[in-house]
Amino acid sequence: MESMDSIPTGASAPLLEVFASYQGEGLFVGEPQTFLRLGGCPLRCRYCDTKQSWAVPERDGECWVTPFGALIQVAEHELREGPGHRPIAVTGGEPLMWPDFLLGLADVAGDRPLHLETAGHDCDALERVLPIFDHLSLDLKLASDLAQPADGLPFSAGDWDTLRPRQLRLATEHLGRGGTVSIKLLVTKPSLSPDSDSMDPILDDLKRLGPNLPLFIAPESPSDALAPFDGDVLRGVDQLVAAALERGLSPRVLPQMHRALGVR
């Protein structure tokens, strides 16, 4: 872990919004949290429901804040909305685009639990910032769920297969030093097509490198919160659960509860 003297508290990042809601996924589902949504994401998930967060705003925009400025916005929001002192979940976009900001955020957050929601595409940044977070929510990707990202980023199934062992090693190390982890797999209708990449390599890597990592399998939520889940998607969830159990893993099926509740 970097010493506090070396943490760049003046680093800035584009903060698109601060909002209070209930955690909708993973180990802390249902917990009231304050969310910081950072702008900028180099990945292009086809199912993304926050595509407005992909672009990096102009540097002269007022959304750029330091870690201290972000905590001031948190305090102001909680003063208006109440009650305060919730855990802080950093989401995006892709927060790993702003590692200096994340390190500085930990320096000013006091005793608040910090949660990181990420695809883990940049393992150098993930390794650098992970020790200052209490919880890691790692969304493992299928290459077939992504459109072409920015140059030099993981795109093909082979790229993600190469990256995944390091992702899982970092997650396992985080668990070993007392942190908590949620590994997330999303089942979408396109992911079930014959042309989609198989999730078997992900499950094989979890069996080999992260058998103790909590695994959460989520069916893609319908656009209408009151609509039933797609039958094909639910059957795909059943098949994925069976494949995980065959490998000795302990999967849990958990829909995105914030979508079901109609909140962010």
XYZ file of C-alpha atoms in Angstrom:
264
model
C 0.000 0.000 0.000
C 1.251 3.482 -0.785
C 2.104 5.718 2.161
C -0.348 8.508 2.870
C 2.425 11.036 2.256
C 2.632 9.880 -1.357
C -1.099 9.901 -2.090
C -1.990 12.720 -4.538
C -4.927 14.395 -2.781
C -4.956 17.068 -5.478
C -5.689 14.606 -8.277
C -8.980 15.283 -10.008
C -11.603 13.239 -11.840
C -14.918 14.006 -13.550
C -17.681 13.456 -10.997
C -20.945 13.124 -12.915
C -23.257 12.669 -9.967
C -23.571 11.940 -6.263
C -26.674 10.048 -5.224
C -27.971 7.921 -2.389
C -29.556 4.575 -3.134
C -29.600 0.930 -2.139
C -26.847 -1.354 -3.333
C -28.464 -3.546 -5.963
C -25.847 -6.250 -6.449
C -23.444 -8.553 -4.675
C -22.628 -9.101 -1.014
C -24.051 -5.801 0.174
C -27.349 -5.910 -1.696
C -29.957 -3.739 -0.011
C -27.441 -1.689 1.979
C -27.980 2.091 1.853
C -24.936 3.612 0.181
C -23.798 6.913 -1.273
C -22.646 6.520 -4.864
C -20.026 8.559 -6.696
C -20.389 8.139 -10.451
C -17.180 9.023 -12.259
C -17.160 9.864 -15.942
C -15.128 8.072 -18.575
C -15.140 4.430 -19.651
C -13.002 2.944 -22.426
C -15.084 -0.246 -22.616
C -18.268 -0.526 -24.651
C -20.569 -3.053 -22.990
C -23.585 -3.562 -25.231
C -25.908 -3.912 -22.228
C -24.615 -0.807 -20.412
C -27.407 1.257 -18.857
C -25.196 4.301 -18.159
C -23.788 5.035 -21.604
C -23.886 8.720 -20.758
C -20.884 8.044 -18.517
C -18.607 6.779 -21.331
C -17.284 10.144 -22.519
C -14.649 12.048 -20.560
C -15.877 15.628 -20.047
C -13.740 18.568 -21.102
C -11.106 19.468 -18.538
C -12.488 22.952 -18.069
C -15.889 21.568 -17.072
C -17.177 22.173 -13.569
C -17.675 18.463 -12.939
C -13.932 17.967 -12.408
C -13.274 17.714 -8.678
C -10.497 16.774 -6.297
C -11.085 14.001 -3.745
C -11.754 16.643 -1.098
C -14.216 18.368 -3.416
C -15.999 15.061 -3.944
C -16.359 14.529 -0.196
C -17.776 18.040 0.147
C -20.434 17.099 -2.421
C -21.142 13.902 -0.486
C -21.577 15.891 2.735
C -23.839 18.453 1.024
C -25.964 15.704 -0.523
C -26.349 13.869 2.756
C -27.173 17.101 4.557
C -30.028 17.654 2.099
C -31.224 14.076 1.813
C -30.073 12.532 5.125
C -29.142 10.449 6.953
C -25.393 10.668 6.486
C -22.275 8.563 6.923
C -23.173 5.775 4.532
C -20.548 3.606 2.850
C -19.282 5.215 -0.359
C -19.466 3.192 -3.577
C -17.363 4.478 -6.467
C -18.903 3.514 -9.792
C -18.833 4.733 -13.348
C -18.011 4.818 -16.053
C -14.850 2.972 -15.128
C -13.225 4.271 -11.920
C -9.855 2.675 -12.744
C -9.312 5.460 -15.259
C -8.627 7.727 -12.265
C -6.306 5.858 -9.832
C -4.760 8.995 -8.329
C -8.217 10.341 -7.522
C -9.192 7.040 -5.882
C -6.091 7.033 -3.701
C -6.756 10.610 -2.664
C -10.386 9.792 -1.903
C -9.295 7.203 0.640
C -7.091 9.804 2.320
C -10.051 12.129 3.000
C -12.895 9.635 3.524
C -12.098 8.970 7.177
C -13.614 5.788 8.556
C -16.256 5.406 5.849
C -16.169 2.019 4.087
C -15.150 2.431 0.451
C -16.503 0.137 -2.285
C -15.066 -0.109 -5.804
C -17.252 -1.181 -8.750
C -15.099 -2.048 -11.751
C -14.533 -4.294 -14.759
C -10.897 -4.574 -13.702
C -9.591 -4.032 -17.236
C -6.477 -2.175 -16.000
C -4.805 -4.559 -13.565
C -1.915 -2.179 -12.883
C -4.365 0.450 -11.649
C -6.426 -2.166 -9.800
C -3.367 -3.478 -7.962
C -2.399 0.056 -7.022
C -5.733 1.168 -5.576
C -7.284 -2.034 -4.250
C -5.629 -2.008 -0.790
C -7.446 1.194 0.158
C -10.887 -0.229 -0.614
C -12.956 -2.322 1.761
C -14.971 -4.040 -0.968
C -14.271 -4.989 -4.567
C -17.166 -5.602 -6.939
C -15.575 -7.150 -10.047
C -17.690 -7.503 -13.174
C -16.151 -10.211 -15.358
C -16.705 -9.630 -19.062
C -17.454 -11.713 -22.115
C -15.710 -10.315 -25.174
C -18.862 -10.903 -27.205
C -20.734 -8.506 -24.896
C -18.399 -5.663 -25.897
C -18.225 -3.432 -28.912
C -14.780 -2.298 -30.057
C -13.143 -0.377 -27.168
C -10.362 2.173 -27.383
C -7.090 1.003 -28.943
C -4.867 -1.154 -26.774
C -7.595 -2.352 -24.435
C -8.745 -5.958 -23.973
C -11.279 -6.833 -26.633
C -11.034 -10.424 -27.854
C -11.842 -13.507 -25.805
C -8.122 -14.243 -25.797
C -7.365 -10.788 -24.374
C -9.765 -11.331 -21.475
C -8.546 -14.901 -20.927
C -5.017 -13.522 -20.574
C -6.127 -10.767 -18.200
C -8.426 -12.815 -15.973
C -5.842 -14.755 -13.933
C -4.333 -11.522 -12.665
C -7.792 -10.092 -11.916
C -8.647 -13.159 -9.840
C -5.263 -13.190 -8.108
C -5.760 -9.584 -7.012
C -9.299 -10.349 -5.824
C -8.098 -13.377 -3.862
C -5.298 -11.352 -2.272
C -7.842 -8.710 -1.277
C -9.970 -11.385 0.376
C -6.904 -12.705 2.168
C -6.083 -9.362 3.757
C -9.571 -8.972 5.176
C -11.396 -7.239 2.353
C -14.609 -8.446 0.763
C -15.227 -9.332 -2.871
C -18.191 -9.864 -5.194
C -17.547 -11.543 -8.541
C -20.372 -10.770 -10.968
C -21.480 -12.518 -14.146
C -24.368 -11.101 -16.140
C -26.457 -13.399 -18.336
C -27.915 -11.570 -21.316
C -29.899 -12.874 -24.259
C -27.043 -12.128 -26.702
C -24.644 -14.021 -24.418
C -26.731 -17.162 -25.036
C -26.468 -17.046 -28.840
C -24.329 -19.632 -30.638
C -21.996 -16.830 -31.748
C -21.323 -15.683 -28.173
C -18.215 -16.564 -26.220
C -18.599 -19.351 -23.675
C -18.488 -18.619 -19.964
C -16.719 -21.940 -19.369
C -13.222 -20.375 -19.376
C -14.365 -17.914 -16.701
C -15.713 -20.717 -14.530
C -12.559 -22.777 -15.111
C -10.402 -19.846 -13.985
C -12.579 -19.315 -10.918
C -12.237 -22.991 -9.992
C -8.459 -22.825 -10.397
C -7.663 -19.360 -9.057
C -10.628 -18.123 -7.012
C -12.761 -20.967 -5.654
C -13.482 -18.998 -2.479
C -14.512 -15.795 -4.222
C -18.253 -15.110 -3.824
C -19.850 -15.556 -7.256
C -23.065 -13.727 -8.144
C -24.951 -14.572 -11.327
C -27.481 -12.002 -12.507
C -30.092 -12.302 -15.257
C -30.292 -9.220 -17.420
C -33.100 -7.049 -16.097
C -36.041 -6.223 -18.392
C -36.286 -2.578 -19.381
C -39.671 -2.434 -17.630
C -39.180 -3.178 -13.934
C -42.656 -4.760 -13.789
C -42.082 -7.058 -16.772
C -41.115 -10.709 -16.249
C -37.572 -11.859 -16.924
C -36.890 -13.349 -20.327
C -37.417 -17.106 -20.222
C -34.331 -17.842 -22.318
C -32.221 -15.714 -19.981
C -33.532 -17.579 -16.930
C -32.762 -20.905 -18.571
C -29.286 -19.579 -19.291
C -28.911 -18.702 -15.618
C -29.907 -22.259 -14.665
C -27.318 -23.688 -17.047
C -24.596 -21.389 -15.733
C -25.427 -22.279 -12.126
C -25.235 -25.985 -12.979
C -21.865 -25.493 -14.683
C -20.551 -23.584 -11.653
C -21.755 -26.269 -9.239
C -20.087 -28.956 -11.342
C -16.802 -27.153 -10.739
C -17.298 -26.999 -6.976
C -18.133 -23.285 -6.954
C -20.881 -21.743 -4.807
C -22.874 -19.447 -7.082
C -25.716 -17.223 -5.940
C -28.403 -15.937 -8.279
C -29.264 -12.318 -7.616
C -31.181 -10.036 -9.990
C -30.216 -6.388 -10.045
C -32.384 -5.298 -7.134
C -32.076 -1.572 -7.766
C -33.664 -2.149 -11.187
C -36.468 -4.175 -9.596
C -37.088 -1.376 -7.085
C -37.024 1.256 -9.789
C -34.168 3.191 -8.197
C -30.664 4.023 -9.404
